[in-house]
Amino acid sequence: MTYLYHTSSFLQRLFFFMAFLLMTSSAFAQNSHLRGRITTPQGEPAAFVSVLLKELQKTTLTSEEGSFYFRNVPAGTYTLQATCVGFTPMEQQVTVSYDKTVTHDLLLEKSNQRLGEVTVTGRQTLNEKPLSIGKVPIKPLDLPQSVTIIGSEVLERQQTQVLSEVLQNVNGVYLMGTTGGTQEEIGGRGFAFGSNNTFKNGARFNNGVMPEMSSLERVEVMKGSNAILFGNVAAGGVLNLVTKKPRFESGGEVSMRVGSYDYYKPSLDVYGAINNSEKVAYRLNTTYLNAGSFRDGVTSERFYINPSLLVKAGAKTDVLLEGDYLKDTRTPDFGVGAINYTIANVPRSRYLGVSFGENNVEQKSATATITHRLHPNWEIRSTNSFQNYDARQITSTRPTGFIKSKKDGTFNGDLARGLQQTASNEKYYLSQFDITGKFKTGSIEHTLLVGADADKYDTQSPSYITLAAFDTINIYQPEKYEPRRSIPSLGRRTYDTKNVTRRIGVYVQDFLSLSEKWKVLAGLRYSAIDIEGEGNTVVKGADTRTTTSSYDYAFSPRAGIVFQPTPNMSLFASYANSFTPNTGTDIYFRPLDPSIIDQYEVGMKNELFKGLLSANLTLYQIKNSASPQTALFDAEGKPNANTTIRELAGEITSKGVEVDLMSKSINGWSFLGGYSYNDTRYTKSNIFQKNDRLRYNPAHTANASVYYTFQNTHLRGLNLGVSSFYAGDRLAGRNTRLTVPNDAFRLIALPNYVLFDAHVGYSLQRLSLRLKMTNLLDKLTYNAHDDNSINPIAPRQFMATLSYKL
């Protein structure tokens, strides 16, 4: 109730603030304004249309949402003209009244003139969109690296709610586990991403909570090693969540989304110039979610707000201020459990946790980005960011305590539940400075990046006493026992675990265009990491404080070559490495050296049929030749049982191939799809069997989405789509240890599956309705975390979104 009260109070303040912004934007207006939105015969927004006010000779281009805006227009009657290739030019008279904002929408009709056999519409292709996470504006076609951008059009059509739904469109990057239903663990090419590999607007983002999708403009994925840009990131790739930015034209959207299991989610997005200024623009995204679940007794509630401000501090300087606040409360859910490494056969809806289980996360962030253009070809960019992540949870422990029958030694479904309480507070600071520029030395064109960054994690976690035996339930017969519903007091220990991580890095990268056909990318980064920890060990009931300290540094090179036999084809090969700091000590109690991970990548990128279809092929090998494992013997040659004493004796090798396909809209049809194969194994190990596969990585993934927008006038504005996703066999459980006689650890085979979703959308001017049915075949499969947290996927569900463009 306290949370709901504070949320309600905060919402009231937010709405008053929004109303104030909107009122002040018009109250101080001294002139009239003209705005509108242009759509195609199919009801889609017409982007990049040239709009002209003839009498004033004012011109503008429509945004990706089809909107245009003329500021400070004197009162009078004007001729408004809209032109776009493939459509008939449109002229209409419009009257602008004094001291008012006039709205005038247009519909562009298809031209009767034959421009070719097909009509093509769409934005930049898969190989044309530069990534902001790449720090320099290099087209993906020129990069010796596999990259993917999932833009707002796909996010809206698919009504994405969680990040894993977006990544079903990205081959080689996938959901590894759901961590008790409170977060999504993402992996790529055999390696877990973690918070080190997840970014929001270029700053690291703690993915211990599911990110809010309604505020995103796009999701950027750079596969493979990116250590030169970001330091110690995992080898599989990085994700960057790009939020919607301020605009000087007024507009926005209000929407309501409803769905199965009491799901409802209102959202608001507004943007425009403050007081009609040409120097200051704002944007405000906010949403509230309240939902049940197909899992009995599992609920979720969240509130999110994302304000941003763009200030043109001068003709050459922009200041972008962004912040967000997320409050997420949901029921922890560790799934149906596994008995003796076999998934429990219980109904998909059965929840095994305590009724009062709750996970609370509060996340705040603020980012300031200053961009100064020294010259048309040179730019300085400074980014400073702060993030505070606070998480608290009380829940039953993972379902591991299954009780054997005293009669025959079998398991009858009795589960001894434990109870645990956890908390964590993390403060993250980032400062980053980049200089980018283009210049020539003779006939060679250079795109140079020189930069430095420094960041700091300050993490503190209190320790609570865990109840090993809270109560007993039966997973097959819930009525067999009365579950305990009272909330006991879990005493807090007298210590906190503290950890401070400091990182610095300097880097230089140059992209050289040697000729029209040959290009080279080369760079080097130096990184240093200092980690200081303070924790506790418990020996015979006595608490003992311990401190740890480590310092690591590494050089991370990157080199790649690109050959373009035609302007629409690229062949590339690249090498890069990354490093990962290791915990624990060697047999002499010295900090372990970091692991250096080498990656080789070759591929081909194509823009086929004059850019109508992007088709890319990538092959890679990633090798960690110094993976840490528990040391077999200590410094005296005796068998070692201390898991914190380790040696860099293992080797992990990941190999794979990826195919990415994306088309423009052709006569109303568009396609997005691809395939990936990955094989990640222990190729050397003193602990595990050689060639054992690593857990949670699907061997195969594939996706295909087909959309059609009706062209004729009777069904104008209607679009249909089907999307599918395939995940091959995966492994959960635990790898058997060679060093433990009769080891009980076993791997759990998770079945492969195919999901089909259906999409229907209809747009009428500013109003649109989207319908979605997920998991059409009602397929049952599982995601896993650790050896006993086995979470079934959602059954067939329905969702609808009604939205209105402001």
PDB file of C-alpha atoms in Angstrom, residues 183-385:
ATOM      1  CA  GLN A 183      15.204 -10.301 -15.178  1.00  0.00           C
ATOM      2  CA  GLU A 184      16.291 -11.680 -18.542  1.00  0.00           C
ATOM      3  CA  GLU A 185      19.775 -13.111 -18.984  1.00  0.00           C
ATOM      4  CA  ILE A 186      20.932 -12.388 -22.517  1.00  0.00           C
ATOM      5  CA  GLY A 187      23.741 -14.202 -24.296  1.00  0.00           C
ATOM      6  CA  GLY A 188      25.374 -14.222 -27.688  1.00  0.00           C
ATOM      7  CA  ARG A 189      27.723 -16.549 -29.505  1.00  0.00           C
ATOM      8  CA  GLY A 190      28.042 -18.726 -26.401  1.00  0.00           C
ATOM      9  CA  PHE A 191      28.831 -16.003 -23.838  1.00  0.00           C
ATOM     10  CA  ALA A 192      26.612 -14.285 -21.260  1.00  0.00           C
ATOM     11  CA  PHE A 193      26.347 -10.526 -21.717  1.00  0.00           C
ATOM     12  CA  GLY A 194      25.598  -9.287 -18.222  1.00  0.00           C
ATOM     13  CA  SER A 195      25.471  -5.623 -17.238  1.00  0.00           C
ATOM     14  CA  ASN A 196      28.945  -5.035 -18.670  1.00  0.00           C
ATOM     15  CA  ASN A 197      27.593  -5.695 -22.166  1.00  0.00           C
ATOM     16  CA  THR A 198      24.251  -3.877 -21.889  1.00  0.00           C
ATOM     17  CA  PHE A 199      24.150  -0.133 -22.608  1.00  0.00           C
ATOM     18  CA  LYS A 200      21.494   2.553 -22.673  1.00  0.00           C
ATOM     19  CA  ASN A 201      22.335   5.572 -24.824  1.00  0.00           C
ATOM     20  CA  GLY A 202      25.984   4.521 -24.748  1.00  0.00           C
ATOM     21  CA  ALA A 203      26.298   4.175 -20.946  1.00  0.00           C
ATOM     22  CA  ARG A 204      26.376   0.835 -19.142  1.00  0.00           C
ATOM     23  CA  PHE A 205      22.966  -0.266 -17.916  1.00  0.00           C
ATOM     24  CA  ASN A 206      22.286  -2.655 -15.039  1.00  0.00           C
ATOM     25  CA  ASN A 207      20.156  -5.399 -16.600  1.00  0.00           C
ATOM     26  CA  GLY A 208      19.222  -6.890 -13.243  1.00  0.00           C
ATOM     27  CA  VAL A 209      15.762  -5.525 -14.056  1.00  0.00           C
ATOM     28  CA  MET A 210      13.848  -5.829 -17.318  1.00  0.00           C
ATOM     29  CA  PRO A 211      14.327  -2.578 -19.281  1.00  0.00           C
ATOM     30  CA  GLU A 212      11.253  -0.593 -20.301  1.00  0.00           C
ATOM     31  CA  MET A 213      10.599  -0.992 -24.022  1.00  0.00           C
ATOM     32  CA  SER A 214       8.013   1.734 -24.615  1.00  0.00           C
ATOM     33  CA  SER A 215      10.657   4.481 -24.535  1.00  0.00           C
ATOM     34  CA  LEU A 216      12.969   2.891 -27.108  1.00  0.00           C
ATOM     35  CA  GLU A 217      13.596   4.257 -30.579  1.00  0.00           C
ATOM     36  CA  ARG A 218      15.745   1.288 -31.556  1.00  0.00           C
ATOM     37  CA  VAL A 219      17.922  -1.559 -30.277  1.00  0.00           C
ATOM     38  CA  GLU A 220      21.484  -1.781 -31.597  1.00  0.00           C
ATOM     39  CA  VAL A 221      23.505  -5.009 -31.561  1.00  0.00           C
ATOM     40  CA  MET A 222      27.230  -5.209 -32.270  1.00  0.00           C
ATOM     41  CA  LYS A 223      28.203  -8.866 -32.302  1.00  0.00           C
ATOM     42  CA  GLY A 224      31.645 -10.153 -31.456  1.00  0.00           C
ATOM     43  CA  SER A 225      34.447  -8.454 -29.570  1.00  0.00           C
ATOM     44  CA  ASN A 226      34.027  -4.743 -28.782  1.00  0.00           C
ATOM     45  CA  ALA A 227      36.700  -4.409 -26.127  1.00  0.00           C
ATOM     46  CA  ILE A 228      38.454  -1.602 -28.012  1.00  0.00           C
ATOM     47  CA  LEU A 229      35.414   0.638 -27.501  1.00  0.00           C
ATOM     48  CA  PHE A 230      34.289  -0.423 -24.018  1.00  0.00           C
ATOM     49  CA  GLY A 231      36.997  -2.376 -22.193  1.00  0.00           C
ATOM     50  CA  ASN A 232      36.203  -5.669 -20.476  1.00  0.00           C
ATOM     51  CA  VAL A 233      33.001  -6.671 -22.251  1.00  0.00           C
ATOM     52  CA  ALA A 234      32.112 -10.286 -22.942  1.00  0.00           C
ATOM     53  CA  ALA A 235      33.157 -11.721 -26.282  1.00  0.00           C
ATOM     54  CA  GLY A 236      29.666 -12.372 -27.659  1.00  0.00           C
ATOM     55  CA  GLY A 237      28.670  -8.761 -28.358  1.00  0.00           C
ATOM     56  CA  VAL A 238      27.063  -5.660 -26.870  1.00  0.00           C
ATOM     57  CA  LEU A 239      23.515  -4.271 -26.787  1.00  0.00           C
ATOM     58  CA  ASN A 240      22.626  -0.589 -26.847  1.00  0.00           C
ATOM     59  CA  LEU A 241      19.114   0.596 -25.998  1.00  0.00           C
ATOM     60  CA  VAL A 242      18.475   3.952 -27.660  1.00  0.00           C
ATOM     61  CA  THR A 243      15.641   5.989 -26.176  1.00  0.00           C
ATOM     62  CA  LYS A 244      13.463   8.461 -28.073  1.00  0.00           C
ATOM     63  CA  LYS A 245      14.996  11.930 -28.391  1.00  0.00           C
ATOM     64  CA  PRO A 246      13.576  15.470 -28.094  1.00  0.00           C
ATOM     65  CA  ARG A 247      12.128  17.141 -31.211  1.00  0.00           C
ATOM     66  CA  PHE A 248      11.400  20.757 -32.022  1.00  0.00           C
ATOM     67  CA  GLU A 249       8.141  19.961 -33.842  1.00  0.00           C
ATOM     68  CA  SER A 250       5.217  19.329 -31.489  1.00  0.00           C
ATOM     69  CA  GLY A 251       3.733  15.857 -31.328  1.00  0.00           C
ATOM     70  CA  GLY A 252       3.614  12.594 -29.513  1.00  0.00           C
ATOM     71  CA  GLU A 253       1.357   9.655 -28.845  1.00  0.00           C
ATOM     72  CA  VAL A 254      -1.025   8.420 -26.197  1.00  0.00           C
ATOM     73  CA  SER A 255      -1.821   4.706 -26.075  1.00  0.00           C
ATOM     74  CA  MET A 256      -3.523   2.013 -24.072  1.00  0.00           C
ATOM     75  CA  ARG A 257      -2.392  -1.600 -24.212  1.00  0.00           C
ATOM     76  CA  VAL A 258      -4.436  -4.472 -22.785  1.00  0.00           C
ATOM     77  CA  GLY A 259      -3.895  -8.205 -22.826  1.00  0.00           C
ATOM     78  CA  SER A 260      -4.474 -11.606 -21.302  1.00  0.00           C
ATOM     79  CA  TYR A 261      -4.228 -12.202 -17.558  1.00  0.00           C
ATOM     80  CA  ASP A 262      -5.409  -8.722 -16.527  1.00  0.00           C
ATOM     81  CA  TYR A 263      -2.669  -6.921 -18.394  1.00  0.00           C
ATOM     82  CA  TYR A 264      -3.055  -3.185 -18.892  1.00  0.00           C
ATOM     83  CA  LYS A 265      -0.534  -0.511 -19.739  1.00  0.00           C
ATOM     84  CA  PRO A 266      -1.297   3.166 -20.512  1.00  0.00           C
ATOM     85  CA  SER A 267       1.559   5.167 -22.075  1.00  0.00           C
ATOM     86  CA  LEU A 268       2.189   8.777 -22.992  1.00  0.00           C
ATOM     87  CA  ASP A 269       4.869  10.272 -25.232  1.00  0.00           C
ATOM     88  CA  VAL A 270       4.977  14.057 -25.836  1.00  0.00           C
ATOM     89  CA  TYR A 271       7.621  16.247 -27.425  1.00  0.00           C
ATOM     90  CA  GLY A 272       8.122  19.737 -28.792  1.00  0.00           C
ATOM     91  CA  ALA A 273       9.911  23.045 -28.372  1.00  0.00           C
ATOM     92  CA  ILE A 274       9.663  24.764 -24.992  1.00  0.00           C
ATOM     93  CA  ASN A 275       7.950  28.138 -25.409  1.00  0.00           C
ATOM     94  CA  ASN A 276       8.267  27.669 -29.193  1.00  0.00           C
ATOM     95  CA  SER A 277      11.986  28.124 -28.844  1.00  0.00           C
ATOM     96  CA  GLU A 278      14.369  27.152 -31.616  1.00  0.00           C
ATOM     97  CA  LYS A 279      17.011  26.442 -28.987  1.00  0.00           C
ATOM     98  CA  VAL A 280      15.344  24.140 -26.438  1.00  0.00           C
ATOM     99  CA  ALA A 281      13.248  21.017 -27.093  1.00  0.00           C
ATOM    100  CA  TYR A 282      11.904  18.387 -24.737  1.00  0.00           C
ATOM    101  CA  ARG A 283      10.497  14.869 -24.748  1.00  0.00           C
ATOM    102  CA  LEU A 284       8.651  12.994 -22.047  1.00  0.00           C
ATOM    103  CA  ASN A 285       7.847   9.284 -22.073  1.00  0.00           C
ATOM    104  CA  THR A 286       5.950   7.691 -19.239  1.00  0.00           C
ATOM    105  CA  THR A 287       4.045   4.468 -18.692  1.00  0.00           C
ATOM    106  CA  TYR A 288       2.412   2.385 -15.993  1.00  0.00           C
ATOM    107  CA  LEU A 289       1.970  -1.397 -16.031  1.00  0.00           C
ATOM    108  CA  ASN A 290      -0.194  -3.671 -13.954  1.00  0.00           C
ATOM    109  CA  ALA A 291      -0.442  -7.325 -14.914  1.00  0.00           C
ATOM    110  CA  GLY A 292      -1.184 -10.804 -13.715  1.00  0.00           C
ATOM    111  CA  SER A 293       0.371 -13.931 -15.163  1.00  0.00           C
ATOM    112  CA  PHE A 294      -0.383 -17.415 -16.423  1.00  0.00           C
ATOM    113  CA  ARG A 295       1.462 -18.477 -13.263  1.00  0.00           C
ATOM    114  CA  ASP A 296      -0.889 -18.662 -10.285  1.00  0.00           C
ATOM    115  CA  GLY A 297      -0.399 -15.779  -7.864  1.00  0.00           C
ATOM    116  CA  VAL A 298       2.356 -14.095  -9.893  1.00  0.00           C
ATOM    117  CA  THR A 299       1.845 -10.373 -10.546  1.00  0.00           C
ATOM    118  CA  SER A 300       3.868  -7.393 -11.733  1.00  0.00           C
ATOM    119  CA  GLU A 301       3.571  -3.629 -11.447  1.00  0.00           C
ATOM    120  CA  ARG A 302       5.866  -0.916 -12.735  1.00  0.00           C
ATOM    121  CA  PHE A 303       6.042   2.799 -13.259  1.00  0.00           C
ATOM    122  CA  TYR A 304       8.497   4.427 -15.654  1.00  0.00           C
ATOM    123  CA  ILE A 305       9.283   7.974 -16.733  1.00  0.00           C
ATOM    124  CA  ASN A 306      11.913   9.143 -19.214  1.00  0.00           C
ATOM    125  CA  PRO A 307      12.326  12.940 -19.577  1.00  0.00           C
ATOM    126  CA  SER A 308      14.914  14.449 -21.924  1.00  0.00           C
ATOM    127  CA  LEU A 309      15.958  17.927 -22.964  1.00  0.00           C
ATOM    128  CA  LEU A 310      17.927  19.117 -25.997  1.00  0.00           C
ATOM    129  CA  VAL A 311      19.619  22.518 -25.762  1.00  0.00           C
ATOM    130  CA  LYS A 312      21.288  24.099 -28.772  1.00  0.00           C
ATOM    131  CA  ALA A 313      23.852  26.048 -26.781  1.00  0.00           C
ATOM    132  CA  GLY A 314      25.332  27.540 -29.936  1.00  0.00           C
ATOM    133  CA  ALA A 315      25.552  27.089 -33.661  1.00  0.00           C
ATOM    134  CA  LYS A 316      28.033  24.242 -33.134  1.00  0.00           C
ATOM    135  CA  THR A 317      27.173  22.905 -29.687  1.00  0.00           C
ATOM    136  CA  ASP A 318      24.334  20.615 -28.564  1.00  0.00           C
ATOM    137  CA  VAL A 319      23.628  19.561 -24.997  1.00  0.00           C
ATOM    138  CA  LEU A 320      21.410  16.512 -24.518  1.00  0.00           C
ATOM    139  CA  LEU A 321      20.141  15.788 -20.999  1.00  0.00           C
ATOM    140  CA  GLU A 322      18.422  12.440 -20.417  1.00  0.00           C
ATOM    141  CA  GLY A 323      17.092  10.747 -17.337  1.00  0.00           C
ATOM    142  CA  ASP A 324      14.853   7.905 -16.399  1.00  0.00           C
ATOM    143  CA  TYR A 325      13.238   6.431 -13.343  1.00  0.00           C
ATOM    144  CA  LEU A 326      11.877   2.896 -12.995  1.00  0.00           C
ATOM    145  CA  LYS A 327      10.019   1.336 -10.091  1.00  0.00           C
ATOM    146  CA  ASP A 328       9.392  -2.368 -10.680  1.00  0.00           C
ATOM    147  CA  THR A 329       7.607  -4.706  -8.268  1.00  0.00           C
ATOM    148  CA  ARG A 330       6.923  -8.333  -9.180  1.00  0.00           C
ATOM    149  CA  THR A 331       6.608 -11.811  -7.733  1.00  0.00           C
ATOM    150  CA  PRO A 332       9.831 -13.875  -7.829  1.00  0.00           C
ATOM    151  CA  ASP A 333       9.160 -17.177  -9.565  1.00  0.00           C
ATOM    152  CA  PHE A 334      11.741 -19.948  -9.806  1.00  0.00           C
ATOM    153  CA  GLY A 335       9.495 -22.161 -11.875  1.00  0.00           C
ATOM    154  CA  VAL A 336       8.419 -25.786 -11.627  1.00  0.00           C
ATOM    155  CA  GLY A 337      11.710 -27.213 -10.403  1.00  0.00           C
ATOM    156  CA  ALA A 338      13.732 -30.263 -11.416  1.00  0.00           C
ATOM    157  CA  ILE A 339      13.773 -33.519  -9.436  1.00  0.00           C
ATOM    158  CA  ASN A 340      17.024 -35.440  -9.791  1.00  0.00           C
ATOM    159  CA  TYR A 341      17.741 -33.367 -12.932  1.00  0.00           C
ATOM    160  CA  THR A 342      14.408 -34.188 -14.529  1.00  0.00           C
ATOM    161  CA  ILE A 343      11.895 -31.380 -15.128  1.00  0.00           C
ATOM    162  CA  ALA A 344       8.938 -31.763 -12.771  1.00  0.00           C
ATOM    163  CA  ASN A 345       5.727 -32.753 -14.547  1.00  0.00           C
ATOM    164  CA  VAL A 346       3.349 -30.191 -13.058  1.00  0.00           C
ATOM    165  CA  PRO A 347       0.824 -27.840 -14.698  1.00  0.00           C
ATOM    166  CA  ARG A 348       2.344 -24.835 -16.447  1.00  0.00           C
ATOM    167  CA  SER A 349       0.461 -22.492 -14.121  1.00  0.00           C
ATOM    168  CA  ARG A 350       1.606 -23.976 -10.809  1.00  0.00           C
ATOM    169  CA  TYR A 351       3.592 -21.568  -8.667  1.00  0.00           C
ATOM    170  CA  LEU A 352       5.866 -23.095  -5.992  1.00  0.00           C
ATOM    171  CA  GLY A 353       6.911 -19.937  -4.157  1.00  0.00           C
ATOM    172  CA  VAL A 354       5.572 -18.315  -1.001  1.00  0.00           C
ATOM    173  CA  SER A 355       2.479 -16.140  -1.288  1.00  0.00           C
ATOM    174  CA  PHE A 356       4.238 -13.044   0.085  1.00  0.00           C
ATOM    175  CA  GLY A 357       7.274 -13.262  -2.215  1.00  0.00           C
ATOM    176  CA  GLU A 358       8.214  -9.874  -3.664  1.00  0.00           C
ATOM    177  CA  ASN A 359      11.045  -8.377  -5.697  1.00  0.00           C
ATOM    178  CA  ASN A 360      11.386  -4.582  -5.639  1.00  0.00           C
ATOM    179  CA  VAL A 361      13.740  -2.639  -7.893  1.00  0.00           C
ATOM    180  CA  GLU A 362      14.204   1.101  -8.089  1.00  0.00           C
ATOM    181  CA  GLN A 363      16.487   2.339 -10.834  1.00  0.00           C
ATOM    182  CA  LYS A 364      17.450   5.927 -11.614  1.00  0.00           C
ATOM    183  CA  SER A 365      19.804   7.315 -14.223  1.00  0.00           C
ATOM    184  CA  ALA A 366      20.932  10.667 -15.597  1.00  0.00           C
ATOM    185  CA  THR A 367      23.094  11.282 -18.643  1.00  0.00           C
ATOM    186  CA  ALA A 368      24.508  14.465 -20.138  1.00  0.00           C
ATOM    187  CA  THR A 369      25.972  14.385 -23.650  1.00  0.00           C
ATOM    188  CA  ILE A 370      27.712  17.457 -25.043  1.00  0.00           C
ATOM    189  CA  THR A 371      28.532  17.510 -28.745  1.00  0.00           C
ATOM    190  CA  HIS A 372      30.641  20.283 -30.242  1.00  0.00           C
ATOM    191  CA  ARG A 373      31.411  20.506 -33.961  1.00  0.00           C
ATOM    192  CA  LEU A 374      34.888  21.931 -34.401  1.00  0.00           C
ATOM    193  CA  HIS A 375      34.586  21.686 -38.179  1.00  0.00           C
ATOM    194  CA  PRO A 376      32.206  19.988 -40.617  1.00  0.00           C
ATOM    195  CA  ASN A 377      34.494  16.935 -40.396  1.00  0.00           C
ATOM    196  CA  TRP A 378      35.572  17.102 -36.730  1.00  0.00           C
ATOM    197  CA  GLU A 379      33.535  16.630 -33.578  1.00  0.00           C
ATOM    198  CA  ILE A 380      34.095  16.441 -29.834  1.00  0.00           C
ATOM    199  CA  ARG A 381      31.663  14.478 -27.694  1.00  0.00           C
ATOM    200  CA  SER A 382      31.573  14.219 -23.928  1.00  0.00           C
ATOM    201  CA  THR A 383      29.265  11.855 -22.037  1.00  0.00           C
ATOM    202  CA  ASN A 384      28.772  11.823 -18.284  1.00  0.00           C
ATOM    203  CA  SER A 385      26.348   9.428 -16.656  1.00  0.00           C
TER     204      SER A 385
END
